XYZ file of C-alpha atoms in Angstrom:
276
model
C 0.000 0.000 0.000
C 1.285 3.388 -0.344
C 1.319 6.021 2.668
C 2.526 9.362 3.943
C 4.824 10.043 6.435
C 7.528 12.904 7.517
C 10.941 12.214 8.773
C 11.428 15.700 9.498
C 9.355 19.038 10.601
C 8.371 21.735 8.577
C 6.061 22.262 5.728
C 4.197 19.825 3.565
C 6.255 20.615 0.461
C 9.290 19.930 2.102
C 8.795 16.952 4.428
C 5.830 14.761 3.462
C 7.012 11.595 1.571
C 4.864 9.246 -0.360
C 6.459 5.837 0.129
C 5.343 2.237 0.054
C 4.668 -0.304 2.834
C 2.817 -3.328 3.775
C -0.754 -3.211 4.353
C -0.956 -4.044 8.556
C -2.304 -6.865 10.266
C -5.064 -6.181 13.033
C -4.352 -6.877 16.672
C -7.211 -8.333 18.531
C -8.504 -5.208 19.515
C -7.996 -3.880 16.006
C -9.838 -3.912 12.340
C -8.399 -2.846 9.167
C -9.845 -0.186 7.331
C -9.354 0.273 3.295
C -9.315 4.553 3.619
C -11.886 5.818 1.394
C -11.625 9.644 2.775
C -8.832 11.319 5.430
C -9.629 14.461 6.112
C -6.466 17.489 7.109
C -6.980 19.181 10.097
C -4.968 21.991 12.507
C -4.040 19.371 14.646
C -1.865 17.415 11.407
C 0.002 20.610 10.331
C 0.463 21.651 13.992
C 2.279 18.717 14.522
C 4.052 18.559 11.185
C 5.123 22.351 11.904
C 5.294 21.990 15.665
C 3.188 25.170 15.841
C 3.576 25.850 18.671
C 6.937 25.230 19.636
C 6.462 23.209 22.733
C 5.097 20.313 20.649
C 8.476 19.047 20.375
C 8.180 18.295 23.716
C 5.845 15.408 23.114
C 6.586 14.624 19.514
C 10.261 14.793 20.016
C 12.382 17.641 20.066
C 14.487 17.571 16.812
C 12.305 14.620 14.699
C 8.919 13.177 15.527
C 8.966 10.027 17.201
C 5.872 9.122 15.058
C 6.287 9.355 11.663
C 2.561 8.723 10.743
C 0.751 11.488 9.827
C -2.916 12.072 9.715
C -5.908 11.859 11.947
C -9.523 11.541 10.659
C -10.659 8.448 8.193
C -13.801 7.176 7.076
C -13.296 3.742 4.955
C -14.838 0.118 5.108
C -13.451 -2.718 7.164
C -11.618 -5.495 5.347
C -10.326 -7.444 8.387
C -11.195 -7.510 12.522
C -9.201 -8.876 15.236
C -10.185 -12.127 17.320
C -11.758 -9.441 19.789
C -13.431 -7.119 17.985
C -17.147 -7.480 18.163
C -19.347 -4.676 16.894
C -17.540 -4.563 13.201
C -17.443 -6.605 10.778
C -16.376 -6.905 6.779
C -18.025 -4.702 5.018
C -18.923 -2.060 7.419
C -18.616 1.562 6.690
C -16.956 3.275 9.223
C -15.689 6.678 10.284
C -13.605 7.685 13.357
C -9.868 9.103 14.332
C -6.397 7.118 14.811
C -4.463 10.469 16.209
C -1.872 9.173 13.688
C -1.376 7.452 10.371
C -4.990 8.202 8.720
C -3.107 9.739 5.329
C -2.680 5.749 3.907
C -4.499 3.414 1.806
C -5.110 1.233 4.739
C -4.818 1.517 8.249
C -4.998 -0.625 11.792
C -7.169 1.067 14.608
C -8.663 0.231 17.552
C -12.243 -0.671 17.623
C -13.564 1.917 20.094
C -12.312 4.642 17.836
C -14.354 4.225 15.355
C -18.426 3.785 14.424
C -20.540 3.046 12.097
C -21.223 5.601 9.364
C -24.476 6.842 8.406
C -25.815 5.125 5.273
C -26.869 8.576 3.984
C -23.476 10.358 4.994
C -20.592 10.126 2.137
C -17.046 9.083 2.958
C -15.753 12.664 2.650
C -18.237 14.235 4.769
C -18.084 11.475 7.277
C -13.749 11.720 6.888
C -14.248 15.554 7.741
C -16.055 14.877 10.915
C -14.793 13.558 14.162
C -12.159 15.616 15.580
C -13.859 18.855 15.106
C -17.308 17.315 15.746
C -15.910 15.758 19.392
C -14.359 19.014 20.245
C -17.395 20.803 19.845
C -19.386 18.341 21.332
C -17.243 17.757 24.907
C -16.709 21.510 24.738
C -20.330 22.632 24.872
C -21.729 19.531 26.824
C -18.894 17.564 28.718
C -16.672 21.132 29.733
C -18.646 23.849 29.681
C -22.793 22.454 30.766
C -24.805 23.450 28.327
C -28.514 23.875 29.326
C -31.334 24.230 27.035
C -32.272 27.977 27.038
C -28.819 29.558 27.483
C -27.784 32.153 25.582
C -23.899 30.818 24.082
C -21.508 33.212 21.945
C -19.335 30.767 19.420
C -16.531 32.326 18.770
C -15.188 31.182 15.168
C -18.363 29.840 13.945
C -17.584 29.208 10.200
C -14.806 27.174 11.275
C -14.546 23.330 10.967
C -15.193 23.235 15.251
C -17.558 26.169 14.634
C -19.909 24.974 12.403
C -20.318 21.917 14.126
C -20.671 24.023 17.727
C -23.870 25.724 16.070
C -25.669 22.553 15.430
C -24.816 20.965 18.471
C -25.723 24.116 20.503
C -28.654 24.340 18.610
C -29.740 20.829 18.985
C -29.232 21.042 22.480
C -31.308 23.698 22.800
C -29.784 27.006 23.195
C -30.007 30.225 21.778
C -26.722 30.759 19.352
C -24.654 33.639 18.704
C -22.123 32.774 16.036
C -18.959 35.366 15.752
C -16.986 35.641 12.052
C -16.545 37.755 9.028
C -19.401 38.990 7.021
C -18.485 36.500 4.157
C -19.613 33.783 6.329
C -22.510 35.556 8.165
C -25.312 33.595 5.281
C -23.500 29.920 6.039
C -23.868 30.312 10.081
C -27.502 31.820 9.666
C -28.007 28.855 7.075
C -27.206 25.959 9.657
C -28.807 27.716 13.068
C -27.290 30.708 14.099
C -29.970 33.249 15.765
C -27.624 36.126 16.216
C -24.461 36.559 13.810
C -21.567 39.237 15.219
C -19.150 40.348 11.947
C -15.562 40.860 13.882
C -14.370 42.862 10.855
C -16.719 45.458 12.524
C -17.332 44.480 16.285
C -15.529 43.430 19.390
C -18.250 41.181 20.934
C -15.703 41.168 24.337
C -16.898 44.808 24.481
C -20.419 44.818 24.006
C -23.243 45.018 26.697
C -24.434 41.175 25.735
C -23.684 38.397 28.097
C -23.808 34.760 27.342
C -23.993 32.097 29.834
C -21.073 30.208 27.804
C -18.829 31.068 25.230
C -17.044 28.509 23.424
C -13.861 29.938 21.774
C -12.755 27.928 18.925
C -9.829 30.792 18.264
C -8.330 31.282 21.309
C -7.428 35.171 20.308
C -9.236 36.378 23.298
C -7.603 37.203 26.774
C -9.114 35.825 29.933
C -10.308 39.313 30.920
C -12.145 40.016 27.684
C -13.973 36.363 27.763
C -15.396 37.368 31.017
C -16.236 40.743 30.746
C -18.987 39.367 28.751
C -20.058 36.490 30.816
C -23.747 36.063 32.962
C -23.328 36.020 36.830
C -22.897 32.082 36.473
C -21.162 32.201 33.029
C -18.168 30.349 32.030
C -15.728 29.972 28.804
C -14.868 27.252 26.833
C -11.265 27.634 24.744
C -10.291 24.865 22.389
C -6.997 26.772 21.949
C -4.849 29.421 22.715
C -3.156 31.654 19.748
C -0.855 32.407 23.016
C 1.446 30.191 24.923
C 1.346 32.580 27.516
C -2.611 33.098 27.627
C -3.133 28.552 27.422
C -0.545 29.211 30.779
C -2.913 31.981 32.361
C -5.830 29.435 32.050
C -4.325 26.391 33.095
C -2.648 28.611 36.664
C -5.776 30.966 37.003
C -9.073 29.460 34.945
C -10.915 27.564 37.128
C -10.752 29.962 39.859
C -13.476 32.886 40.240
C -16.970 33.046 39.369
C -16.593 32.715 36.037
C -14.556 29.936 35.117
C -12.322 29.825 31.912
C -11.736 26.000 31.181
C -9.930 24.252 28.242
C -10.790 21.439 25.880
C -9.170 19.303 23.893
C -10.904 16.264 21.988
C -11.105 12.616 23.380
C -11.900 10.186 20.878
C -14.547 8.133 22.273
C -16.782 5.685 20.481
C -19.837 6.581 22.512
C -19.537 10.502 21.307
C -18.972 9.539 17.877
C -22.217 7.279 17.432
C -24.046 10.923 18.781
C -22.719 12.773 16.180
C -23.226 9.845 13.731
């Protein structure tokens, strides 16, 4: 089978490598899936780049340990392990490896994946479960979500975003989605009540507060995400822009009354059948 993989950082032009291998063999736990659809997402090219720096410090500090690259797949099984019990030849799945997703074929672990939708295509299904989980443990696992509360999404056009206004909606609350104007008729299009244009306002400075704000940019500082929380408000970020802001949160964030949390995506097999 063919596959990518990088031996070195930097950019894609200069490190990825297209080489050939054998197709794996599952462990019990396993099943094989022939890739139909791998979607790219901020978490591969973060890694590749080791944007920001202290990634080395888990992916190795002058080469990655893990050479694999790519996280999200949809595909159909062609082979299960002696344990694996709720897949079986044939299946159409979808679901995230962390690593090694940009192949023809790949070996993963049974409770990262589910069953796709029938009426969901590979690519769409591919382009789903890391930004769909983060959106879905940061509105309901991190920050509480009740139906009726009022929650700002900050980068709502994005690949998190766009899922955060359908789950948000779904859930019940009232939505305001902040991004440019170019994007204000796609966020209105899949929920949205109340749309915010940052090319013309600074929702941190407006007289609105929102019970939770889930901050898929992470370009705010902790002050301005609370100076536009309720009395029992608190922010979601699913990443800093800032080393130094991600250290504020992690030192300062839970304290207070409004509490400034972080989240970061857990592939579980039980959230992915609820967005399936």
């Amino acid at each position: 089978m063919k596959a990518f993989r990088y031996l070195n950082y930097g950019a894609p032009s200069q490190v990825l490598e297209l080489i050939e291998k054998d197709i794996p063999a599952p462990a019990a736990d396993e099943v094989i899936v022939k890739i139909h659809a791998a979607s790219a997402n901020p978490l591969d090219w973060r890694l590749m780049r080791v944007d920001p720096a202290f990634v080395r410090l888990d992916q190795g500090l002058f080469k990655p340990k893990n050479t694999a690259i790519g996280a999200d797949l949809a595909g159909e099984v062609t082979a299960v392990g002696a344990d694996v019990t709720k897949f079986k030849v044939g299946d159409g799945v979808f679901g995230d490896m962390s690593k090694g997703a940009f192949a023809e074929y790949v070996s993963v672990k049974q409770d990262h994946i589910a069953h796709k939708p029938e009426s969901v295509s590979y690519a769409d299904a591919a382009a789903t479960p890391v930004a769909a989980i983060t959106a879905l443990q940061g509105l309901r696992d991190v920050g509480k979500l009740q139906a009726g509360e009022h929650v700002l999404i900050n980068g709502a056009s994005g690949g998190v975003g766009t899922y955060s206004v359908q789950i948000a909606k779904a859930m019940g609350a009232e939505v305001t989605s902040v991004c440019s104007g170019r994007n204000a008729a796609l966020v209105k299009s899949i929920g949205s009540d109340h749309v915010i244009d940052y090319t013309k306002t600074e929702f941190s400075t407006q007289s609105q507060k929102y019970d939770l704000i889930l901050d898929n940019v992470g370009n705010k500082s902790i002050g301005q995400l609370r100076n536009v929380l309720s009395p029992q408000g608190r922010a979601v970020v699913a990443g800093f822009k800032k080393v130094g802001n991600l250290i504020k949160v992690g030192a300062t964030g839970k304290w207070g009354s409004h509490p400034v949390l972080l989240v970061s995506a857990t592939v579980k097999q039980a959230d992915l059948e609820t967005i399936a």
